[in-house]
PDB file of C-alpha atoms and ligand atoms in Angstrom:
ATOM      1  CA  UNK N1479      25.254   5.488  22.979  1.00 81.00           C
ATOM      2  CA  UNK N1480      26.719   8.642  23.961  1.00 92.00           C
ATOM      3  CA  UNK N1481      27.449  11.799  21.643  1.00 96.00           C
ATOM      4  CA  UNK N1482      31.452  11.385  22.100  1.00 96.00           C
ATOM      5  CA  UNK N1483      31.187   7.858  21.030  1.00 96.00           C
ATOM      6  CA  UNK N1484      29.211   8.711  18.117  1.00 97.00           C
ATOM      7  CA  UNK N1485      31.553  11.646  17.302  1.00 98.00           C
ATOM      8  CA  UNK N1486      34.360   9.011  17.224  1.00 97.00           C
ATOM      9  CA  UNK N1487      32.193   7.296  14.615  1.00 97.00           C
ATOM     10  CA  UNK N1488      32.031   9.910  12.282  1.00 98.00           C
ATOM     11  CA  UNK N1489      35.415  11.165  12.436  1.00 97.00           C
ATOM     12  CA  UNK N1490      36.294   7.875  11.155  1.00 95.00           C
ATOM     13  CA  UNK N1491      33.855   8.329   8.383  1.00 96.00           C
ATOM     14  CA  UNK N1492      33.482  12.164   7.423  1.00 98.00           C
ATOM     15  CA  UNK N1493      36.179  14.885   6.030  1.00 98.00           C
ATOM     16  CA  UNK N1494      36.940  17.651   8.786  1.00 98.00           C
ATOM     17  CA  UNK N1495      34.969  19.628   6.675  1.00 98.00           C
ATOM     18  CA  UNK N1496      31.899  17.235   6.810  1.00 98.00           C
ATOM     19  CA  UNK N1497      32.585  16.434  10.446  1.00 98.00           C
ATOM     20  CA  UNK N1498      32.448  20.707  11.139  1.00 98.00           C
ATOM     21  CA  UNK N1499      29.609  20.773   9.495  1.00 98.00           C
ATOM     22  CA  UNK N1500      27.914  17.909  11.843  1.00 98.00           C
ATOM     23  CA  UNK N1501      29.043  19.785  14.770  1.00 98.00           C
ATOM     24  CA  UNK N1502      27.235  22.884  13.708  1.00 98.00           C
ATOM     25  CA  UNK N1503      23.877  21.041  12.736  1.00 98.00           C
ATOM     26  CA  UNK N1504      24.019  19.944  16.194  1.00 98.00           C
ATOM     27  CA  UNK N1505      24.650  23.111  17.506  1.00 98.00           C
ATOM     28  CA  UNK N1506      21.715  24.569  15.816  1.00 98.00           C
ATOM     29  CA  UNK N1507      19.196  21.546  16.080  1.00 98.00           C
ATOM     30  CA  UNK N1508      19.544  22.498  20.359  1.00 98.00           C
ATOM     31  CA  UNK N1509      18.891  25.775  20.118  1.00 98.00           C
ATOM     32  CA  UNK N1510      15.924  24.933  17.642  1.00 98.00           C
ATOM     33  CA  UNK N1511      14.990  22.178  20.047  1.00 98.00           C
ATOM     34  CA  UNK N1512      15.150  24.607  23.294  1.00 98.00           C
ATOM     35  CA  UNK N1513      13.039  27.175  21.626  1.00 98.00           C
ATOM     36  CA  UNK N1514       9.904  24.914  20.462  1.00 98.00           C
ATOM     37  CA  UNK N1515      10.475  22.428  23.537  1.00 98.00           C
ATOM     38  CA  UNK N1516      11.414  19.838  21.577  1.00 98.00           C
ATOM     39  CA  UNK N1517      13.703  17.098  23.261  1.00 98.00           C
ATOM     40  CA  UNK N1518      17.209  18.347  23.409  1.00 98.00           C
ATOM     41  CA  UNK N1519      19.187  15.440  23.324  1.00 97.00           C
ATOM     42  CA  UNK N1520      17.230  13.807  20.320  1.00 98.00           C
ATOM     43  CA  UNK N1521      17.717  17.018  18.202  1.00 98.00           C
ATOM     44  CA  UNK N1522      21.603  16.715  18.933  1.00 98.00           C
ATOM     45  CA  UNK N1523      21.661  13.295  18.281  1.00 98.00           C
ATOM     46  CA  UNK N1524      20.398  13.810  14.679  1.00 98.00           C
ATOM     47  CA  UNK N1525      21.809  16.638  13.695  1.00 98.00           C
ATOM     48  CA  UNK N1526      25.545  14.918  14.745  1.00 98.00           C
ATOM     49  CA  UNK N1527      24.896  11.569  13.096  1.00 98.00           C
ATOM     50  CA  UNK N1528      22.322  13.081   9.803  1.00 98.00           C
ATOM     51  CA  UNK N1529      25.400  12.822   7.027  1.00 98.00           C
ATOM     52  CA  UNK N1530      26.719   9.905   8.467  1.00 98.00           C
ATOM     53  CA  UNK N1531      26.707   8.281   4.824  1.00 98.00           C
ATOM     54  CA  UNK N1532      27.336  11.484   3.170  1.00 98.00           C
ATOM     55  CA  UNK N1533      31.100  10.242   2.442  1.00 98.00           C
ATOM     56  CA  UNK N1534      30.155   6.856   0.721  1.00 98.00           C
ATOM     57  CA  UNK N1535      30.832   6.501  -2.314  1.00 97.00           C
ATOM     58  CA  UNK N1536      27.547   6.518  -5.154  1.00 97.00           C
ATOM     59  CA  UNK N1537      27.877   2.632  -5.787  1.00 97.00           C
ATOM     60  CA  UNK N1538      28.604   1.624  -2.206  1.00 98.00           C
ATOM     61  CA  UNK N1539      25.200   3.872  -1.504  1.00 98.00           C
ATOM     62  CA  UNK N1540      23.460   1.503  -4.144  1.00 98.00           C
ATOM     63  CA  UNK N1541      25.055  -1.311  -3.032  1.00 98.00           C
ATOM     64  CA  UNK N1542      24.059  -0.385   0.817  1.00 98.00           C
ATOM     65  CA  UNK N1543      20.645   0.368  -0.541  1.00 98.00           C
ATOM     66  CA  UNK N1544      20.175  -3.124  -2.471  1.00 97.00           C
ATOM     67  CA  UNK N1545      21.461  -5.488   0.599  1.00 98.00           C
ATOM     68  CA  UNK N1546      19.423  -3.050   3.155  1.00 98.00           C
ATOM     69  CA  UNK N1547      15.553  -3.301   1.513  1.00 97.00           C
ATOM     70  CA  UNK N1548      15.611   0.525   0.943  1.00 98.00           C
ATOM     71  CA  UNK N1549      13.944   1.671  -2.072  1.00 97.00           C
ATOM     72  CA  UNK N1550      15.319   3.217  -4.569  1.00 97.00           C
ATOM     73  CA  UNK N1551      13.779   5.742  -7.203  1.00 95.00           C
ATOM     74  CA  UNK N1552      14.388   7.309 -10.295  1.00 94.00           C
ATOM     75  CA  UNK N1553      15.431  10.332  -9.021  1.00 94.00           C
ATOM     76  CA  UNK N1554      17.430   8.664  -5.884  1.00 95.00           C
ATOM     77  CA  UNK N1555      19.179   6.392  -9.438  1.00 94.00           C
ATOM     78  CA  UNK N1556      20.344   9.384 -11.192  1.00 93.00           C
ATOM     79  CA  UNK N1557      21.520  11.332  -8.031  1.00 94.00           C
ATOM     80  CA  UNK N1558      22.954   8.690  -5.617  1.00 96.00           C
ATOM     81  CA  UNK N1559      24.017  11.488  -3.085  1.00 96.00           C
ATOM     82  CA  UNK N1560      20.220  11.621  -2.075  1.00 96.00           C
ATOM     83  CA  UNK N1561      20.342   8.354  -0.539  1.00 98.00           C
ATOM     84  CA  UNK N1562      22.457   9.200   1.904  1.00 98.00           C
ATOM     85  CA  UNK N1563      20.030  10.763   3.955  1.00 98.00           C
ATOM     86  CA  UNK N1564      17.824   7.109   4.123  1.00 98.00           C
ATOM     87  CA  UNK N1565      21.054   4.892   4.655  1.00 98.00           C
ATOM     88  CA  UNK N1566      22.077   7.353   7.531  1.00 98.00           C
ATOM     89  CA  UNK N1567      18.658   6.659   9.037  1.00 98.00           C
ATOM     90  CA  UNK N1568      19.105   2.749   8.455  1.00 98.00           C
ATOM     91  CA  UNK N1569      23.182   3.074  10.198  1.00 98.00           C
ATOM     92  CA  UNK N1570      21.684   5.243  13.183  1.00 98.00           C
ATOM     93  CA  UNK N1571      18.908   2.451  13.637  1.00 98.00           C
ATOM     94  CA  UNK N1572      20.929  -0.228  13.483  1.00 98.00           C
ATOM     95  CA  UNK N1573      24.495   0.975  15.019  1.00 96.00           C
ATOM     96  CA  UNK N1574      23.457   3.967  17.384  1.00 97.00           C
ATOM     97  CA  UNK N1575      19.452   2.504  18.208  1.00 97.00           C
ATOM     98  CA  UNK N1576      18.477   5.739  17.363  1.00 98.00           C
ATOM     99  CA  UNK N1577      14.397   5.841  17.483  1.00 98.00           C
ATOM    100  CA  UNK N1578      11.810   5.544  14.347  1.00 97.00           C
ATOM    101  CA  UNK N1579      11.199   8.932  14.851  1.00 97.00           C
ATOM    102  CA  UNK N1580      14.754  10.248  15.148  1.00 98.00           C
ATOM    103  CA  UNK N1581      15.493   8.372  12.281  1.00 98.00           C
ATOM    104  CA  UNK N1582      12.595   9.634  10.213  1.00 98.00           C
ATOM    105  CA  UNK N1583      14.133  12.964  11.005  1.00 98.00           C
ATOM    106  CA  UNK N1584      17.459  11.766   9.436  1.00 98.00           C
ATOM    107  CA  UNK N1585      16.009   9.824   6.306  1.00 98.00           C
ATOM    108  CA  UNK N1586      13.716  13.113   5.484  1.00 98.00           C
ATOM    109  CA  UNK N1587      16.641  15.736   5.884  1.00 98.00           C
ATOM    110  CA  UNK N1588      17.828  16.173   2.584  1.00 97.00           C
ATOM    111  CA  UNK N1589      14.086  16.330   0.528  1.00 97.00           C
ATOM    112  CA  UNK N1590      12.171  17.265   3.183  1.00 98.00           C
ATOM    113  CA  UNK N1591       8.718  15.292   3.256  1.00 97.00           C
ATOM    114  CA  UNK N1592       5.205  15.221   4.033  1.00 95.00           C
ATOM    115  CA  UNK N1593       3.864  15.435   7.661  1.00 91.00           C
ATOM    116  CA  UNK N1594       7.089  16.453   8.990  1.00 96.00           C
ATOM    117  CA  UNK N1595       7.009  16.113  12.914  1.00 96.00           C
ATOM    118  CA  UNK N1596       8.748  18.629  14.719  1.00 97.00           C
ATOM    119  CA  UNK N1597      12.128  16.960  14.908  1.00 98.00           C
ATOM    120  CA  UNK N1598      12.307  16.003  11.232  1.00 98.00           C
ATOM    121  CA  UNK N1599      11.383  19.808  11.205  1.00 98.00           C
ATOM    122  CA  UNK N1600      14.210  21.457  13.132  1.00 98.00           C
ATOM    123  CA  UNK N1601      16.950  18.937  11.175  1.00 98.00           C
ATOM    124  CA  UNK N1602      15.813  20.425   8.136  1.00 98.00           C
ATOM    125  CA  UNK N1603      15.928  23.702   8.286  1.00 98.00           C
ATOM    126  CA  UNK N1604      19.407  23.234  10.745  1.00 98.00           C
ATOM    127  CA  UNK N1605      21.039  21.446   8.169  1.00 98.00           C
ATOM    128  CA  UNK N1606      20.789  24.753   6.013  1.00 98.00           C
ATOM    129  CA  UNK N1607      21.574  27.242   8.205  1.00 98.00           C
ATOM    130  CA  UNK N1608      24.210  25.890  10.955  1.00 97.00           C
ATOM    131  CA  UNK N1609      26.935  28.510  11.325  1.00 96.00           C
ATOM    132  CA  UNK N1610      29.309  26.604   8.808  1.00 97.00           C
ATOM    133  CA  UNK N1611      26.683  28.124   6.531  1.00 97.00           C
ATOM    134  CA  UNK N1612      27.425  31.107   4.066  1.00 95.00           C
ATOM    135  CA  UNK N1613      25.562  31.553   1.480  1.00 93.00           C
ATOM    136  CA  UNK N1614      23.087  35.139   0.280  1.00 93.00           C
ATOM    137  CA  UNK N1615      20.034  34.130   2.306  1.00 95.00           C
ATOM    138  CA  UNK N1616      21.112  32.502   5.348  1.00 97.00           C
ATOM    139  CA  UNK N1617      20.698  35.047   7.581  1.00 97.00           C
ATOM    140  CA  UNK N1618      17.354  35.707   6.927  1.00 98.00           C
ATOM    141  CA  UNK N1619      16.312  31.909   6.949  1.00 98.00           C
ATOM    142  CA  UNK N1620      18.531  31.854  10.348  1.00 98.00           C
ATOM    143  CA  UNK N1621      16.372  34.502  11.960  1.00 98.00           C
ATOM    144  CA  UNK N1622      13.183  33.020   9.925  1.00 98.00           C
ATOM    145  CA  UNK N1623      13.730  29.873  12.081  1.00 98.00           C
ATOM    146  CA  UNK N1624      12.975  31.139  15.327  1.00 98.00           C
ATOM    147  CA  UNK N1625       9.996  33.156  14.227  1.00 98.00           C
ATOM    148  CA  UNK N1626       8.006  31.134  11.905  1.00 98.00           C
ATOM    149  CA  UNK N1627       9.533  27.571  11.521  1.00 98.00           C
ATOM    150  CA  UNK N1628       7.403  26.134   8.515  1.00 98.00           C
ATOM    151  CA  UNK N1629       8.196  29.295   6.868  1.00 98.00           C
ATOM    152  CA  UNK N1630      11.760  29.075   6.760  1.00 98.00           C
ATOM    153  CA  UNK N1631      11.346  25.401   5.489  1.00 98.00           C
ATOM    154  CA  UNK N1632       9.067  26.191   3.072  1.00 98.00           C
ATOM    155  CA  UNK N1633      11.555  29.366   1.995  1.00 98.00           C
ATOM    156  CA  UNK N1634      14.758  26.457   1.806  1.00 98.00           C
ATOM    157  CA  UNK N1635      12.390  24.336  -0.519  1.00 98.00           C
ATOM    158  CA  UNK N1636      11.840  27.211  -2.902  1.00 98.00           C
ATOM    159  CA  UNK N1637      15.754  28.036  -2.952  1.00 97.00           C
ATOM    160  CA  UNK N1638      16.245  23.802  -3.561  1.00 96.00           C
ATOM    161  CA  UNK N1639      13.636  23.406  -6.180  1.00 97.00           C
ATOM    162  CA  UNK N1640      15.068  26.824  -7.924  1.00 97.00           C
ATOM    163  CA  UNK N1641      18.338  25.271  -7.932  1.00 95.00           C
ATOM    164  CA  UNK N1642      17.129  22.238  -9.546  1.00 95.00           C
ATOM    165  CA  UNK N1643      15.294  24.224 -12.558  1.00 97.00           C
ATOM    166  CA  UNK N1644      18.607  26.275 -12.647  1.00 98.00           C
ATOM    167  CA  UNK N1645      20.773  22.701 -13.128  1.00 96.00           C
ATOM    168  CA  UNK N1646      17.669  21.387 -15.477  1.00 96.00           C
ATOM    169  CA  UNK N1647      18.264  18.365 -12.547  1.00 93.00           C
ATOM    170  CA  UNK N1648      15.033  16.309 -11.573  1.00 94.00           C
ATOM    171  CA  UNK N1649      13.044  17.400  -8.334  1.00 95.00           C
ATOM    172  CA  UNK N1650      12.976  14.907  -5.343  1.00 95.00           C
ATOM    173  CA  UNK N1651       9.031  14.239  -5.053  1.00 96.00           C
ATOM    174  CA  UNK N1652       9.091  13.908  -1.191  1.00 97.00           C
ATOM    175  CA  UNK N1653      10.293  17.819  -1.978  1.00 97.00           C
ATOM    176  CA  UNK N1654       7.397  18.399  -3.598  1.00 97.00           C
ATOM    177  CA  UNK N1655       4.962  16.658  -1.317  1.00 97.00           C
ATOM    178  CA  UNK N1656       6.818  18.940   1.780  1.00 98.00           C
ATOM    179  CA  UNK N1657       6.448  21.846  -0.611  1.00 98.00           C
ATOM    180  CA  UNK N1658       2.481  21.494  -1.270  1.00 98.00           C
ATOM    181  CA  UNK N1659       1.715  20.492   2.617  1.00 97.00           C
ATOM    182  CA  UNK N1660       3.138  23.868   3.786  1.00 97.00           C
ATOM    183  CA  UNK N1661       1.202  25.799   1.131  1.00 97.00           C
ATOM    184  CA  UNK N1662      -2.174  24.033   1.959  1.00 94.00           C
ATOM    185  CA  UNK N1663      -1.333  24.306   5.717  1.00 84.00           C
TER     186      UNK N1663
HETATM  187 FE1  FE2 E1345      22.831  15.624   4.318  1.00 96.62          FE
HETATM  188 FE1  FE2 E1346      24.107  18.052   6.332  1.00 96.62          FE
END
């Protein structure tokens, strides 16, 4: 599979808006990827195809969850949007043959997890501060990135789980879990 073929894909299946914002996680997972030698062409792979399933609607994502074997938990049930970061991992497997590690990387994008490996790393932390981005922080998490890379991830799951107390919403536990392996680390 090349990237122009999967960019076809997703213009099918994302907003412009959506699709921009692909571009510019890909963008930033290479230069992430170049500076901590991680593979190159992986890390643009993911961060093209990671919202693949952003777009579906919440019961299609239940539906595509039920007929697919992928868990679903309470928190995934009340905020459907979640899932899209697992069934994007399950579409890249099966349509694009992306790896078990690439899409680990995808399926652990949104919450973050434990034991992140370096890819599922630099997808994180790109999805947050690609140059779509604009938010109060992002510069500093953008610079962050290249300097200490578990801190910036460990700064975005702060500004996540803050947002969550601020919307009295429940917090993702594979946030949680991501959150406490930094601090021990
Ligand atoms: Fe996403
Ligand atoms: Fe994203």
């Amino acid at each position: 599979m090349e990237i122009e073929e999967i960019k076809n894909v997703l213009k099918n299946k994302l907003s412009e808006k959506r699709f921009f914002h692909s571009i510019c996680v890909m963008e930033m997972c290479e230069k992430l990827a170049q500076h901590y030698n991680v593979d190159i062409e992986e890390a643009r792979f993911i961060g093209l195809a990671h919202d693949i399933a952003k777009e579906m609607p919440s019961d299609e994502k239940l539906k595509y969850a039920k007929d697919n074997n992928i868990p679903v938990n309470t928190v995934e049930m009340a905020s459907p949007t979640l899932l899209h970061a697992k069934i994007g991992a399950d579409i890249c497997k099966k349509e694009f043959g992306f790896s078990d590690k690439m899409c680990k990387a995808i399926s652990l994008h949104t919450t973050g997890g434990e034991n992140m490996n370096m890819l599922s790393k630099i997808l994180f932390i790109a999805d947050g501060i690609g140059l779509d981005r604009n938010y109060e922080d992002v510069d500093y998490i953008r610079d962050l990135a290249f300097k200490d890379l578990d801190a910036s991830i460990l700064y975005m799951l702060n500004l996540t789980i803050k947002e969550c107390l601020e919307k009295n919403s429940q917090i993702h536990l594979d946030t949680i879990l991501a959150r406490n392996y930094l601090l021990k680390k």
